[in-house]
mmCIF file of C-alpha atoms and ligand atoms in Angstrom:
data_model
loop_
_atom_site.group_PDB
_atom_site.id
_atom_site.type_symbol
_atom_site.label_atom_id
_atom_site.label_comp_id
_atom_site.label_asym_id
_atom_site.label_seq_id
_atom_site.Cartn_x
_atom_site.Cartn_y
_atom_site.Cartn_z
ATOM 1 C CA MET R 196 26.254 -12.870 -21.130
ATOM 2 C CA LYS R 197 23.124 -10.946 -20.205
ATOM 3 C CA LEU R 198 20.285 -13.281 -19.181
ATOM 4 C CA LEU R 199 16.639 -12.287 -19.052
ATOM 5 C CA ARG R 200 13.487 -13.967 -17.824
ATOM 6 C CA TYR R 201 10.531 -12.725 -19.809
ATOM 7 C CA ALA R 202 7.013 -13.441 -20.984
ATOM 8 C CA ILE R 203 5.371 -13.215 -24.354
ATOM 9 C CA GLY R 204 1.640 -13.558 -23.850
ATOM 10 C CA ASP R 205 1.181 -16.310 -21.269
ATOM 11 C CA GLU R 206 4.443 -18.111 -22.079
ATOM 12 C CA ARG R 207 7.531 -17.613 -19.958
ATOM 13 C CA TYR R 208 11.089 -17.938 -21.202
ATOM 14 C CA VAL R 209 14.736 -17.443 -20.311
ATOM 15 C CA GLY R 210 16.997 -15.971 -22.949
ATOM 16 C CA VAL R 211 20.226 -14.170 -23.750
ATOM 17 C CA LEU R 212 20.006 -10.526 -24.745
ATOM 18 C CA VAL R 213 21.737 -9.855 -28.053
ATOM 19 C CA GLY R 214 21.259 -6.261 -29.183
ATOM 20 C CA ASP R 215 17.509 -5.646 -29.289
ATOM 21 C CA GLU R 216 16.676 -9.331 -29.567
ATOM 22 C CA ILE R 217 16.536 -12.185 -27.095
ATOM 23 C CA MET R 218 17.974 -15.557 -28.019
ATOM 24 C CA ARG R 219 15.506 -17.969 -26.420
ATOM 25 C CA LEU R 220 16.979 -20.829 -24.375
ATOM 26 C CA GLY R 221 15.317 -24.206 -23.918
ATOM 27 C CA ILE R 222 14.832 -23.758 -20.178
ATOM 28 C CA ARG R 223 12.111 -22.282 -17.977
ATOM 29 C CA ASN R 224 14.200 -21.156 -15.081
ATOM 30 C CA MET R 225 17.595 -19.546 -14.578
ATOM 31 C CA ALA R 226 18.434 -22.154 -11.920
ATOM 32 C CA GLU R 227 18.844 -24.681 -14.734
ATOM 33 C CA LEU R 228 21.978 -22.756 -15.766
ATOM 34 C CA MET R 229 23.529 -23.164 -12.316
ATOM 35 C CA GLY R 230 25.501 -26.067 -10.920
ATOM 36 C CA ALA R 231 27.788 -28.687 -12.376
ATOM 37 C CA ASP R 232 25.278 -30.261 -14.772
ATOM 38 C CA ALA R 233 24.065 -26.935 -16.169
ATOM 39 C CA ALA R 234 22.942 -27.240 -19.747
ATOM 40 C CA PHE R 235 22.876 -24.388 -22.186
ATOM 41 C CA VAL R 236 20.372 -25.203 -24.923
ATOM 42 C CA GLU R 237 19.681 -22.732 -27.692
ATOM 43 C CA THR R 238 16.311 -23.060 -29.367
ATOM 44 C CA GLY R 239 17.252 -21.010 -32.409
ATOM 45 C CA VAL R 240 14.276 -18.716 -31.694
ATOM 46 C CA LEU R 241 14.865 -14.967 -31.522
ATOM 47 C CA ASP R 242 12.311 -12.804 -29.694
ATOM 48 C CA LYS R 243 12.105 -9.043 -30.031
ATOM 49 C CA LEU R 244 12.986 -7.280 -26.774
ATOM 50 C CA SER R 245 10.214 -4.759 -27.476
ATOM 51 C CA GLU R 246 7.612 -7.579 -27.464
ATOM 52 C CA ALA R 247 8.871 -9.210 -24.259
ATOM 53 C CA ARG R 248 7.505 -8.428 -20.800
ATOM 54 C CA SER R 249 10.243 -8.476 -18.190
ATOM 55 C CA LEU R 250 9.878 -10.954 -15.298
ATOM 56 C CA PRO R 251 11.897 -11.119 -12.063
ATOM 57 C CA PRO R 252 15.121 -12.828 -13.170
ATOM 58 C CA LEU R 253 14.767 -15.507 -10.522
ATOM 59 C CA THR R 254 12.936 -16.527 -7.358
ATOM 60 C CA PRO R 255 15.608 -16.509 -4.663
ATOM 61 C CA GLY R 256 15.615 -19.220 -2.001
ATOM 62 C CA LYS R 257 16.844 -16.625 0.431
ATOM 63 C CA ILE R 258 17.838 -12.990 0.225
ATOM 64 C CA LEU R 259 20.587 -11.826 2.555
ATOM 65 C CA ALA R 260 21.139 -8.100 2.742
ATOM 66 C CA ILE R 261 23.840 -5.880 4.180
ATOM 67 C CA GLY R 262 23.078 -2.633 5.990
ATOM 68 C CA ARG R 263 25.384 0.388 6.071
ATOM 69 C CA ASN R 264 28.009 -0.992 3.684
ATOM 70 C CA TYR R 265 28.949 2.464 2.378
ATOM 71 C CA ALA R 266 30.469 4.846 4.946
ATOM 72 C CA GLU R 267 28.827 7.953 3.478
ATOM 73 C CA HIS R 268 25.382 6.303 3.608
ATOM 74 C CA ALA R 269 25.917 5.200 7.215
ATOM 75 C CA ARG R 270 26.852 8.806 8.036
ATOM 76 C CA GLU R 271 23.906 10.421 6.210
ATOM 77 C CA LEU R 272 21.467 8.548 8.478
ATOM 78 C CA GLY R 273 23.512 9.309 11.585
ATOM 79 C CA ASN R 274 24.925 5.797 12.012
ATOM 80 C CA GLU R 275 28.459 4.593 12.679
ATOM 81 C CA ALA R 276 30.123 2.584 9.923
ATOM 82 C CA PRO R 277 29.896 -1.029 11.177
ATOM 83 C CA GLY R 278 32.992 -3.001 12.192
ATOM 84 C CA GLU R 279 31.570 -6.159 10.664
ATOM 85 C CA PRO R 280 28.817 -6.710 8.074
ATOM 86 C CA LEU R 281 25.348 -5.845 9.383
ATOM 87 C CA VAL R 282 23.300 -8.750 8.040
ATOM 88 C CA PHE R 283 19.537 -8.970 7.697
ATOM 89 C CA ALA R 284 17.127 -11.030 5.625
ATOM 90 C CA VAL R 285 14.569 -9.895 3.059
ATOM 91 C CA MET R 286 11.474 -11.970 2.276
ATOM 92 C CA PRO R 287 11.715 -13.729 -1.105
ATOM 93 C CA SER R 288 7.982 -12.975 -1.461
ATOM 94 C CA ALA R 289 8.909 -9.275 -1.768
ATOM 95 C CA VAL R 290 10.560 -9.819 -5.161
ATOM 96 C CA ILE R 291 9.087 -8.148 -8.236
ATOM 97 C CA GLY R 292 10.608 -7.514 -11.658
ATOM 98 C CA ASP R 293 11.525 -4.568 -13.819
ATOM 99 C CA GLY R 294 8.437 -2.486 -14.619
ATOM 100 C CA ASP R 295 6.338 -4.027 -11.841
ATOM 101 C CA VAL R 296 4.614 -1.743 -9.349
ATOM 102 C CA ILE R 297 5.988 -1.087 -5.852
ATOM 103 C CA GLU R 298 2.863 -0.685 -3.744
ATOM 104 C CA TRP R 299 1.916 -0.160 -0.137
ATOM 105 C CA GLU R 300 -1.048 0.830 1.989
ATOM 106 C CA ALA R 301 -1.087 4.405 3.272
ATOM 107 C CA ALA R 302 -2.167 3.018 6.656
ATOM 108 C CA MET R 303 0.963 0.806 6.794
ATOM 109 C CA THR R 304 3.682 3.356 5.992
ATOM 110 C CA SER R 305 4.133 6.918 4.806
ATOM 111 C CA GLN R 306 7.945 6.896 4.566
ATOM 112 C CA VAL R 307 8.876 4.630 1.665
ATOM 113 C CA ASP R 308 12.472 5.130 0.561
ATOM 114 C CA TRP R 309 14.721 3.858 -2.236
ATOM 115 C CA GLU R 310 18.063 2.022 -1.932
ATOM 116 C CA GLY R 311 19.827 1.198 -5.216
ATOM 117 C CA GLU R 312 22.108 -1.811 -4.761
ATOM 118 C CA LEU R 313 24.295 -4.298 -6.584
ATOM 119 C CA ALA R 314 22.805 -7.775 -6.087
ATOM 120 C CA VAL R 315 24.910 -10.940 -6.227
ATOM 121 C CA VAL R 316 23.341 -14.184 -7.465
ATOM 122 C CA ILE R 317 24.955 -17.311 -6.016
ATOM 123 C CA GLY R 318 25.547 -20.122 -8.546
ATOM 124 C CA ARG R 319 27.126 -22.933 -6.492
ATOM 125 C CA THR R 320 26.581 -24.235 -2.978
ATOM 126 C CA ALA R 321 28.928 -22.291 -0.710
ATOM 127 C CA ARG R 322 29.743 -23.245 2.867
ATOM 128 C CA LYS R 323 32.717 -21.694 4.693
ATOM 129 C CA VAL R 324 34.440 -20.550 1.523
ATOM 130 C CA SER R 325 37.556 -18.397 1.611
ATOM 131 C CA GLU R 326 37.664 -14.814 0.434
ATOM 132 C CA GLU R 327 40.128 -15.849 -2.281
ATOM 133 C CA GLU R 328 37.734 -18.337 -3.851
ATOM 134 C CA ALA R 329 34.485 -16.528 -2.994
ATOM 135 C CA LEU R 330 33.849 -15.088 -6.451
ATOM 136 C CA ASP R 331 33.972 -18.615 -7.949
ATOM 137 C CA TYR R 332 30.563 -19.141 -6.300
ATOM 138 C CA VAL R 333 28.935 -16.199 -8.052
ATOM 139 C CA PHE R 334 26.592 -16.975 -10.929
ATOM 140 C CA GLY R 335 26.086 -13.345 -11.850
ATOM 141 C CA TYR R 336 24.985 -9.886 -10.857
ATOM 142 C CA THR R 337 21.737 -7.966 -11.053
ATOM 143 C CA ILE R 338 20.266 -4.732 -9.684
ATOM 144 C CA ALA R 339 18.120 -4.483 -6.556
ATOM 145 C CA ASN R 340 16.026 -1.778 -4.980
ATOM 146 C CA ASP R 341 16.063 -2.456 -1.223
ATOM 147 C CA VAL R 342 12.845 -0.485 -0.743
ATOM 148 C CA SER R 343 12.577 0.575 2.893
ATOM 149 C CA ALA R 344 9.664 1.812 4.993
ATOM 150 C CA ARG R 345 11.612 4.119 7.313
ATOM 151 C CA ASP R 346 8.793 4.578 9.819
ATOM 152 C CA LEU R 347 8.438 0.794 10.246
ATOM 153 C CA GLN R 348 12.218 0.430 10.343
ATOM 154 C CA THR R 349 12.372 2.800 13.319
ATOM 155 C CA ARG R 350 9.221 1.603 15.071
ATOM 156 C CA ASP R 351 9.754 -2.166 14.734
ATOM 157 C CA LYS R 352 13.413 -1.935 15.888
ATOM 158 C CA GLN R 353 14.236 -4.666 13.359
ATOM 159 C CA TRP R 354 13.684 -4.615 9.648
ATOM 160 C CA THR R 355 11.534 -7.592 8.685
ATOM 161 C CA ARG R 356 8.456 -5.559 7.766
ATOM 162 C CA ALA R 357 10.303 -2.387 6.742
ATOM 163 C CA LYS R 358 12.233 -4.153 3.999
ATOM 164 C CA GLY R 359 10.106 -7.224 3.438
ATOM 165 C CA LEU R 360 6.668 -5.927 2.481
ATOM 166 C CA ASP R 361 5.258 -7.416 -0.713
ATOM 167 C CA THR R 362 6.786 -5.673 -3.796
ATOM 168 C CA PHE R 363 9.627 -4.137 -1.738
ATOM 169 C CA CYS R 364 12.421 -6.041 -3.491
ATOM 170 C CA PRO R 365 12.535 -5.188 -7.202
ATOM 171 C CA LEU R 366 15.241 -7.234 -8.971
ATOM 172 C CA GLY R 367 16.445 -7.107 -12.561
ATOM 173 C CA PRO R 368 16.117 -6.470 -15.392
ATOM 174 C CA ALA R 369 18.915 -8.884 -16.352
ATOM 175 C CA VAL R 370 21.462 -11.128 -14.680
ATOM 176 C CA VAL R 371 24.909 -10.486 -16.113
ATOM 177 C CA THR R 372 27.027 -13.599 -15.709
ATOM 178 C CA ALA R 373 30.109 -13.388 -13.506
ATOM 179 C CA ASP R 374 32.560 -13.867 -16.392
ATOM 180 C CA ALA R 375 31.399 -10.515 -17.798
ATOM 181 C CA ILE R 376 32.036 -8.720 -14.483
ATOM 182 C CA PRO R 377 35.422 -10.009 -13.254
ATOM 183 C CA ASN R 378 35.685 -7.135 -10.770
ATOM 184 C CA PRO R 379 32.411 -6.223 -9.019
ATOM 185 C CA GLN R 380 34.135 -3.396 -7.102
ATOM 186 C CA ASN R 381 34.246 -0.830 -9.883
ATOM 187 C CA LEU R 382 30.597 -0.431 -10.891
ATOM 188 C CA ARG R 383 28.686 2.849 -10.852
ATOM 189 C CA ILE R 384 25.227 2.857 -9.221
ATOM 190 C CA ARG R 385 22.863 5.681 -10.172
ATOM 191 C CA THR R 386 19.362 6.101 -8.804
ATOM 192 C CA THR R 387 16.858 8.587 -10.168
ATOM 193 C CA VAL R 388 13.440 9.410 -8.752
ATOM 194 C CA ASP R 389 11.082 11.018 -11.261
ATOM 195 C CA GLY R 390 14.114 11.728 -13.424
ATOM 196 C CA VAL R 391 16.098 13.520 -10.697
ATOM 197 C CA GLU R 392 19.414 11.907 -9.743
ATOM 198 C CA MET R 393 19.415 10.971 -6.042
ATOM 199 C CA GLN R 394 22.244 8.411 -5.740
ATOM 200 C CA ASN R 395 25.465 8.311 -7.720
ATOM 201 C CA GLY R 396 27.983 6.000 -6.065
ATOM 202 C CA SER R 397 30.536 3.337 -6.869
ATOM 203 C CA THR R 398 30.837 -0.205 -5.584
ATOM 204 C CA ALA R 399 34.518 0.730 -5.076
ATOM 205 C CA ASP R 400 33.297 2.451 -1.895
ATOM 206 C CA MET R 401 31.796 -0.645 -0.250
ATOM 207 C CA ILE R 402 33.200 -1.119 3.257
ATOM 208 C CA PHE R 403 32.983 -4.917 2.861
ATOM 209 C CA SER R 404 33.670 -6.246 -0.644
ATOM 210 C CA VAL R 405 31.568 -8.846 -2.435
ATOM 211 C CA ARG R 406 34.353 -11.389 -1.816
ATOM 212 C CA TYR R 407 34.412 -10.638 1.893
ATOM 213 C CA LEU R 408 30.622 -10.736 2.195
ATOM 214 C CA ILE R 409 30.341 -14.155 0.525
ATOM 215 C CA ALA R 410 33.101 -15.559 2.732
ATOM 216 C CA GLN R 411 31.515 -14.157 5.911
ATOM 217 C CA LEU R 412 27.920 -15.079 5.037
ATOM 218 C CA SER R 413 28.969 -18.618 4.067
ATOM 219 C CA ARG R 414 30.280 -19.122 7.607
ATOM 220 C CA ALA R 415 26.803 -18.441 8.974
ATOM 221 C CA PHE R 416 24.547 -19.913 6.266
ATOM 222 C CA THR R 417 24.959 -22.454 3.503
ATOM 223 C CA LEU R 418 24.498 -20.403 0.351
ATOM 224 C CA HIS R 419 22.562 -22.214 -2.354
ATOM 225 C CA PRO R 420 22.320 -21.614 -6.096
ATOM 226 C CA GLY R 421 19.771 -18.877 -6.655
ATOM 227 C CA ASP R 422 20.311 -17.181 -3.300
ATOM 228 C CA VAL R 423 20.766 -13.436 -3.598
ATOM 229 C CA ILE R 424 22.930 -11.015 -1.612
ATOM 230 C CA LEU R 425 22.035 -7.309 -1.540
ATOM 231 C CA THR R 426 25.329 -5.519 -0.972
ATOM 232 C CA GLY R 427 24.160 -2.218 0.536
ATOM 233 C CA THR R 428 23.349 1.215 -0.806
ATOM 234 C CA PRO R 429 25.466 4.305 -1.423
ATOM 235 C CA ALA R 430 24.550 7.739 -0.039
ATOM 236 C CA GLY R 431 21.542 9.649 -1.325
ATOM 237 C CA VAL R 432 18.491 7.966 0.195
ATOM 238 C CA GLY R 433 15.307 9.981 0.669
ATOM 239 C CA LYS R 434 15.371 10.052 4.464
ATOM 240 C CA ALA R 435 18.722 11.880 4.348
ATOM 241 C CA GLN R 436 17.453 14.725 2.154
ATOM 242 C CA ALA R 437 16.697 18.115 3.712
ATOM 243 C CA PRO R 438 13.778 17.996 4.079
ATOM 244 C CA PRO R 439 13.347 14.200 3.863
ATOM 245 C CA ARG R 440 11.785 13.032 0.629
ATOM 246 C CA PHE R 441 9.854 9.787 0.225
ATOM 247 C CA LEU R 442 8.221 7.883 -2.584
ATOM 248 C CA GLY R 443 4.561 8.550 -3.259
ATOM 249 C CA ASP R 444 1.741 7.517 -5.532
ATOM 250 C CA GLY R 445 3.003 7.781 -9.116
ATOM 251 C CA SER R 446 6.721 8.111 -8.253
ATOM 252 C CA ILE R 447 9.060 6.334 -10.660
ATOM 253 C CA VAL R 448 12.367 4.943 -9.372
ATOM 254 C CA SER R 449 15.158 3.887 -11.729
ATOM 255 C CA ILE R 450 18.447 2.304 -10.723
ATOM 256 C CA GLU R 451 21.172 1.939 -13.314
ATOM 257 C CA ILE R 452 24.340 -0.138 -13.020
ATOM 258 C CA GLU R 453 26.544 -0.523 -16.062
ATOM 259 C CA PRO R 454 26.788 -3.105 -17.622
ATOM 260 C CA ILE R 455 23.665 -4.696 -16.091
ATOM 261 C CA GLY R 456 21.085 -2.187 -17.271
ATOM 262 C CA LYS R 457 18.326 -0.159 -15.657
ATOM 263 C CA LEU R 458 15.701 -1.331 -13.142
ATOM 264 C CA THR R 459 12.622 0.901 -13.268
ATOM 265 C CA ASN R 460 9.531 0.627 -11.081
ATOM 266 C CA PRO R 461 6.505 2.864 -10.650
ATOM 267 C CA CYS R 462 4.928 3.300 -7.209
ATOM 268 C CA ARG R 463 1.325 3.094 -6.102
ATOM 269 C CA VAL R 464 -0.198 3.941 -2.740
ATOM 270 C CA LEU R 465 -3.213 1.789 -1.946
HETATM 271 MG MG1 MG I 66 19.884 -1.688 1.743
#
């Protein structure tokens, strides 16, 4: 099932994508589909996808992200592949949706980079869960762009600003429910910038699998429904190009993961 949050005029809805139509559900928020008493109410209304404006699929309580989870990406930036997951947090206030503008002030950063990633949406409270049962806690999967200000990342020595600036966490367009992706370790991630392919990787190459990450993270933090895990990016970021290439005013970044869809965001320098 492919779930969308969308707006028509000033009204906001959640629905199921069926072809080029959206079957509207009688809920306002994807969180209502999570947990034991989740109710799935069809309204019988069909909206045209072409008339719907995409919204961020959800507002995460917390966003946990993993650095250097693909060996080739660790290498391209001159880093060792980590022996255990490198965990950091991204501000939930950084979330925007498909089609929304990634923007930043020129005075703040001049090295804005893309990171196409598989994002995991937690559906049940998870605390110290085993690797074997970890995927039972997944509500679904979406696409993330872990937008990164490389100059801030280097200068600040930790990544709160570099990866947490407003608009720096595009999510979407859809959440594909976990039943439709029984194995999250065989998905292709492609990132294009202005139509040119920059990343083409597979989640098969993650150092730490989704299962392992959920088990490990749930030892440190209680994971709640609606929390999101960014699972790391494959090789092909802008900083690793020769010469380095960064996003600028008017750049368009698209990240595609089958069967989730394509997350596209234009960029604006303020
Ligand atoms: Mg990342």
